[in-house]
Amino acid sequence: MGKQRIHLGELLFLTCIIGSGAVIILMMGLVVMQLLVHAWPAIWRFGPAVLWTAKWQPEHQIFGLWPFIFATVSSSAIGVFLASVIGTATAIIISRIRIRWLRIFSSGLVQWLALIPSVVFGLWGIKFVAPMLSLLIGMQNITKRSMLVDVEGLFLTGLTLAAMLLPTIVAVTRETLIAVPQSLIEGALALGATVNEATIKVVLPYARRGIFGAVFLALGRALGETVAVVMVIGSQPKLAVTLFTKTDTLTSLLATKWNHMSGFYSQSILFEAGFLLFILTFIFYAVARIYVPRSITAARLQLW
Amino acid sequence: MGEALAAIDLSASFGTHKVLHHVSLQMPANCVTAIIGPPGSGKSTFIRCLNRLHETVPRATMSGTVLLGDEDVYRMDAITARQKIGMVFAQPNPFPTMSIFENVAMGIQLRDGKRQTYLSEEVERALVIANLWSEVKDRLKESSSKLSAGQQQRLCIARALALQPAVLLMDEPASVLDPFSTLRIEELIDELKDRYTIVIVTHNLQQAARVADRTAFFLAGEMIEQGTTTELFTTPNDKRTEDYVTGRFG
Ligand SMILES: Nc1ncnc2c1ncn2[C@@H]1O[C@H](COP(=O)(O)OP(=O)(O)OP(=O)(O)O)[C@@H](O)[C@H]1O
Ligand SMILES: [Mg+2]
């Protein structure tokens, strides 16, 4: 009797696991299918040319996605670059704090900051950074009528993304840095290295995979970020010729146009933009997966 | 050549926890001095004060004097002190991201700058002295983590010797090694003492008896007794030393 029950429980458990696993995979498959089915008319009609066409004139049935691909990749690159450089430096400093309560406090602070919703960073970007940038640039063009110039565009978006990604990069990098065995650091010190030399020659090389992974995960997040980007990108469907041209990313295009565009192909092209985003994030996730130590990927993906 | 090392009235703490109480010990030049004692008796803390590694631990403090020859180790720059007083740890800790060559070259490069014409010569010399050259001469570019534990430990010895230190401190250098590798390390210590002053911490009394000229017994942060190894093992003055070396203790 007892044997029977265990058997039944196991069976139930197994069914649940396999069932929920199957449901998840099925759902993901359906999402991708849906994307593809809806995107298919546009893909079929306009072909690969949308990838390099820079014109976006829905009223004339001209749909070039290049401005949005370009804005997505370049604003993410700016944001991730700034966040990685500053973030790694910050993580090194935090991991080196010797005062116990300050160390615990600062690492907690960083992890908490990583949870702040991106919309807050968008608000910060448009209400705080934008006026300052505008003033800075305006002062250089003093001959112009107005001191205040528009600054929405790739640069402001990059800055906003950087601020948003910074805590996460610091948190992940700090974790990989403190995982470096103390015995290696002491080995370097015993050879006459300063703490800085030990950091550069031993700690960073040892942690490089983790840092690399953090950067790629951040990149994936930057590519997909929507709300904060919508607030600072300027929302103009045209190619950004300068860092301060109002433009649109794939995400901000989707978020702001889905409701305003009618017509069969207009709808379809938006699905194609979504599908492109799907592929872009997949590529970067795959790279991250190869580089990040497994445990960290798992932990972080839950957080994100 | 080795130089004599002397600790005078050395005390050390971690925060408010005093772990070393007024220890004085002479470690003569070109001698092997063994430090024995039960776990937690402050042996590691003591030798980490000698090369000023103790002070890198958060909240760790120390007082007293350490003399290398007639120079005060705590009056010189900590970096210089560590270059003159090399250290080998219990767990072999070669830098895994560096090649065998880079591991040995690291100390010289930190001291003299990146590119030196004598670099490969010095690396070879250190590896030869550490009895590792014949095993690695064809694979100097390989990662150091590919070596066996015993080879890794000899690599760490070579890495310390590359700086031509006067003193070599070893904190239980064979505690994680197999008997064969342990034997090789002990033979190496025997060869090295012509050129270096050696201080070795060990749990293994037979090992102390085999390699050391002099031995000091530590207990609860105090240096209880010191003398030639034969004296200390056969005719100890202190009851506690006798208990420990005869195995009646801890
Ligand atoms: N980093 C540290 N922080 C705080 N206390 C420490 C630290 N390292 C050692 N201690 C304490 O100092 C005392 C002496 O430790 P030490 O490592 O010097 O002993 P040991 O004789 O080398 O022991 P073992 O034989 O186990 O290596 C112990 O009570 C230990 O708990
Ligand atoms: Mg110890």
PDB file of N, CA, C and O in Angstrom, chain A residues 206-238:
ATOM      1  N   TYR A 206      41.293  36.604 -13.966  1.00  0.00           N
ATOM      2  CA  TYR A 206      40.573  35.455 -13.418  1.00  0.00           C
ATOM      3  C   TYR A 206      39.066  35.649 -13.569  1.00  0.00           C
ATOM      4  O   TYR A 206      38.324  34.703 -13.843  1.00  0.00           O
ATOM      5  N   ALA A 207      38.618  36.908 -13.428  1.00  0.00           N
ATOM      6  CA  ALA A 207      37.181  37.183 -13.449  1.00  0.00           C
ATOM      7  C   ALA A 207      36.679  37.559 -14.835  1.00  0.00           C
ATOM      8  O   ALA A 207      35.516  37.893 -14.998  1.00  0.00           O
ATOM      9  N   ARG A 208      37.544  37.486 -15.845  1.00  0.00           N
ATOM     10  CA  ARG A 208      37.183  38.078 -17.132  1.00  0.00           C
ATOM     11  C   ARG A 208      35.944  37.451 -17.757  1.00  0.00           C
ATOM     12  O   ARG A 208      35.121  38.134 -18.352  1.00  0.00           O
ATOM     13  N   ARG A 209      35.789  36.154 -17.602  1.00  0.00           N
ATOM     14  CA  ARG A 209      34.604  35.502 -18.174  1.00  0.00           C
ATOM     15  C   ARG A 209      33.335  36.050 -17.557  1.00  0.00           C
ATOM     16  O   ARG A 209      32.363  36.335 -18.257  1.00  0.00           O
ATOM     17  N   GLY A 210      33.362  36.204 -16.252  1.00  0.00           N
ATOM     18  CA  GLY A 210      32.183  36.718 -15.563  1.00  0.00           C
ATOM     19  C   GLY A 210      31.874  38.145 -15.986  1.00  0.00           C
ATOM     20  O   GLY A 210      30.720  38.508 -16.208  1.00  0.00           O
ATOM     21  N   ILE A 211      32.925  38.963 -16.116  1.00  0.00           N
ATOM     22  CA  ILE A 211      32.730  40.357 -16.500  1.00  0.00           C
ATOM     23  C   ILE A 211      32.187  40.436 -17.923  1.00  0.00           C
ATOM     24  O   ILE A 211      31.236  41.155 -18.215  1.00  0.00           O
ATOM     25  N   PHE A 212      32.794  39.652 -18.797  1.00  0.00           N
ATOM     26  CA  PHE A 212      32.340  39.571 -20.180  1.00  0.00           C
ATOM     27  C   PHE A 212      30.868  39.185 -20.230  1.00  0.00           C
ATOM     28  O   PHE A 212      30.081  39.759 -20.971  1.00  0.00           O
ATOM     29  N   GLY A 213      30.528  38.193 -19.445  1.00  0.00           N
ATOM     30  CA  GLY A 213      29.148  37.724 -19.406  1.00  0.00           C
ATOM     31  C   GLY A 213      28.204  38.808 -18.931  1.00  0.00           C
ATOM     32  O   GLY A 213      27.132  39.015 -19.499  1.00  0.00           O
ATOM     33  N   ALA A 214      28.623  39.535 -17.898  1.00  0.00           N
ATOM     34  CA  ALA A 214      27.796  40.612 -17.372  1.00  0.00           C
ATOM     35  C   ALA A 214      27.528  41.640 -18.459  1.00  0.00           C
ATOM     36  O   ALA A 214      26.408  42.120 -18.628  1.00  0.00           O
ATOM     37  N   VAL A 215      28.565  41.945 -19.229  1.00  0.00           N
ATOM     38  CA  VAL A 215      28.435  42.937 -20.295  1.00  0.00           C
ATOM     39  C   VAL A 215      27.445  42.458 -21.362  1.00  0.00           C
ATOM     40  O   VAL A 215      26.588  43.212 -21.824  1.00  0.00           O
ATOM     41  N   PHE A 216      27.546  41.173 -21.721  1.00  0.00           N
ATOM     42  CA  PHE A 216      26.652  40.671 -22.761  1.00  0.00           C
ATOM     43  C   PHE A 216      25.207  40.574 -22.270  1.00  0.00           C
ATOM     44  O   PHE A 216      24.275  40.849 -23.026  1.00  0.00           O
ATOM     45  N   LEU A 217      25.043  40.202 -21.020  1.00  0.00           N
ATOM     46  CA  LEU A 217      23.687  40.175 -20.476  1.00  0.00           C
ATOM     47  C   LEU A 217      23.101  41.582 -20.464  1.00  0.00           C
ATOM     48  O   LEU A 217      21.930  41.788 -20.798  1.00  0.00           O
ATOM     49  N   ALA A 218      23.944  42.559 -20.117  1.00  0.00           N
ATOM     50  CA  ALA A 218      23.497  43.947 -20.115  1.00  0.00           C
ATOM     51  C   ALA A 218      23.106  44.370 -21.528  1.00  0.00           C
ATOM     52  O   ALA A 218      22.113  45.064 -21.739  1.00  0.00           O
ATOM     53  N   LEU A 219      23.879  43.926 -22.499  1.00  0.00           N
ATOM     54  CA  LEU A 219      23.596  44.254 -23.892  1.00  0.00           C
ATOM     55  C   LEU A 219      22.232  43.711 -24.293  1.00  0.00           C
ATOM     56  O   LEU A 219      21.427  44.397 -24.927  1.00  0.00           O
ATOM     57  N   GLY A 220      21.959  42.477 -23.886  1.00  0.00           N
ATOM     58  CA  GLY A 220      20.663  41.884 -24.191  1.00  0.00           C
ATOM     59  C   GLY A 220      19.532  42.709 -23.602  1.00  0.00           C
ATOM     60  O   GLY A 220      18.498  42.945 -24.233  1.00  0.00           O
ATOM     61  N   ARG A 221      19.777  43.188 -22.396  1.00  0.00           N
ATOM     62  CA  ARG A 221      18.758  43.980 -21.727  1.00  0.00           C
ATOM     63  C   ARG A 221      18.584  45.336 -22.400  1.00  0.00           C
ATOM     64  O   ARG A 221      17.477  45.846 -22.533  1.00  0.00           O
ATOM     65  N   ALA A 222      19.694  45.926 -22.829  1.00  0.00           N
ATOM     66  CA  ALA A 222      19.633  47.233 -23.485  1.00  0.00           C
ATOM     67  C   ALA A 222      18.875  47.129 -24.796  1.00  0.00           C
ATOM     68  O   ALA A 222      18.053  47.989 -25.125  1.00  0.00           O
ATOM     69  N   LEU A 223      19.113  46.076 -25.560  1.00  0.00           N
ATOM     70  CA  LEU A 223      18.452  45.906 -26.856  1.00  0.00           C
ATOM     71  C   LEU A 223      16.942  45.852 -26.691  1.00  0.00           C
ATOM     72  O   LEU A 223      16.197  46.349 -27.520  1.00  0.00           O
ATOM     73  N   GLY A 224      16.505  45.250 -25.601  1.00  0.00           N
ATOM     74  CA  GLY A 224      15.072  45.042 -25.426  1.00  0.00           C
ATOM     75  C   GLY A 224      14.388  46.130 -24.618  1.00  0.00           C
ATOM     76  O   GLY A 224      13.163  46.147 -24.516  1.00  0.00           O
ATOM     77  N   GLU A 225      15.169  47.045 -24.043  1.00  0.00           N
ATOM     78  CA  GLU A 225      14.561  48.064 -23.196  1.00  0.00           C
ATOM     79  C   GLU A 225      13.614  48.949 -24.006  1.00  0.00           C
ATOM     80  O   GLU A 225      13.948  49.381 -25.099  1.00  0.00           O
ATOM     81  N   THR A 226      12.443  49.213 -23.459  1.00  0.00           N
ATOM     82  CA  THR A 226      11.441  49.949 -24.224  1.00  0.00           C
ATOM     83  C   THR A 226      11.017  51.254 -23.552  1.00  0.00           C
ATOM     84  O   THR A 226      11.210  52.333 -24.106  1.00  0.00           O
ATOM     85  N   VAL A 227      10.486  51.154 -22.350  1.00  0.00           N
ATOM     86  CA  VAL A 227       9.858  52.326 -21.732  1.00  0.00           C
ATOM     87  C   VAL A 227      10.833  53.491 -21.612  1.00  0.00           C
ATOM     88  O   VAL A 227      10.561  54.608 -22.068  1.00  0.00           O
ATOM     89  N   ALA A 228      12.009  53.213 -21.016  1.00  0.00           N
ATOM     90  CA  ALA A 228      12.980  54.288 -20.811  1.00  0.00           C
ATOM     91  C   ALA A 228      13.409  54.875 -22.149  1.00  0.00           C
ATOM     92  O   ALA A 228      13.581  56.090 -22.276  1.00  0.00           O
ATOM     93  N   VAL A 229      13.535  54.008 -23.159  1.00  0.00           N
ATOM     94  CA  VAL A 229      13.975  54.479 -24.472  1.00  0.00           C
ATOM     95  C   VAL A 229      12.915  55.385 -25.110  1.00  0.00           C
ATOM     96  O   VAL A 229      13.233  56.441 -25.654  1.00  0.00           O
ATOM     97  N   VAL A 230      11.671  54.978 -25.012  1.00  0.00           N
ATOM     98  CA  VAL A 230      10.592  55.787 -25.589  1.00  0.00           C
ATOM     99  C   VAL A 230      10.651  57.215 -25.037  1.00  0.00           C
ATOM    100  O   VAL A 230      10.425  58.187 -25.748  1.00  0.00           O
ATOM    101  N   MET A 231      11.010  57.332 -23.764  1.00  0.00           N
ATOM    102  CA  MET A 231      10.993  58.648 -23.123  1.00  0.00           C
ATOM    103  C   MET A 231      12.111  59.564 -23.591  1.00  0.00           C
ATOM    104  O   MET A 231      11.995  60.787 -23.462  1.00  0.00           O
ATOM    105  N   VAL A 232      13.209  58.999 -24.089  1.00  0.00           N
ATOM    106  CA  VAL A 232      14.361  59.850 -24.389  1.00  0.00           C
ATOM    107  C   VAL A 232      14.843  59.802 -25.836  1.00  0.00           C
ATOM    108  O   VAL A 232      15.752  60.531 -26.216  1.00  0.00           O
ATOM    109  N   ILE A 233      14.232  58.946 -26.671  1.00  0.00           N
ATOM    110  CA  ILE A 233      14.772  58.758 -28.016  1.00  0.00           C
ATOM    111  C   ILE A 233      14.256  59.810 -28.989  1.00  0.00           C
ATOM    112  O   ILE A 233      14.863  60.081 -30.018  1.00  0.00           O
ATOM    113  N   GLY A 234      13.126  60.447 -28.654  1.00  0.00           N
ATOM    114  CA  GLY A 234      12.605  61.486 -29.527  1.00  0.00           C
ATOM    115  C   GLY A 234      11.476  61.021 -30.422  1.00  0.00           C
ATOM    116  O   GLY A 234      10.686  61.830 -30.902  1.00  0.00           O
ATOM    117  N   SER A 235      11.392  59.736 -30.678  1.00  0.00           N
ATOM    118  CA  SER A 235      10.303  59.135 -31.454  1.00  0.00           C
ATOM    119  C   SER A 235      10.057  59.798 -32.813  1.00  0.00           C
ATOM    120  O   SER A 235       9.012  60.380 -33.065  1.00  0.00           O
ATOM    121  N   GLN A 236      11.060  59.771 -33.649  1.00  0.00           N
ATOM    122  CA  GLN A 236      10.911  60.195 -35.038  1.00  0.00           C
ATOM    123  C   GLN A 236      11.403  59.047 -35.914  1.00  0.00           C
ATOM    124  O   GLN A 236      12.555  58.636 -35.778  1.00  0.00           O
ATOM    125  N   PRO A 237      10.564  58.546 -36.806  1.00  0.00           N
ATOM    126  CA  PRO A 237      10.977  57.377 -37.592  1.00  0.00           C
ATOM    127  C   PRO A 237      11.932  57.747 -38.722  1.00  0.00           C
ATOM    128  O   PRO A 237      11.585  57.663 -39.888  1.00  0.00           O
ATOM    129  N   LYS A 238      13.114  58.200 -38.375  1.00  0.00           N
ATOM    130  CA  LYS A 238      14.091  58.491 -39.422  1.00  0.00           C
ATOM    131  C   LYS A 238      15.491  58.168 -38.918  1.00  0.00           C
ATOM    132  O   LYS A 238      15.705  58.047 -37.706  1.00  0.00           O
TER     133      LYS A 238
END
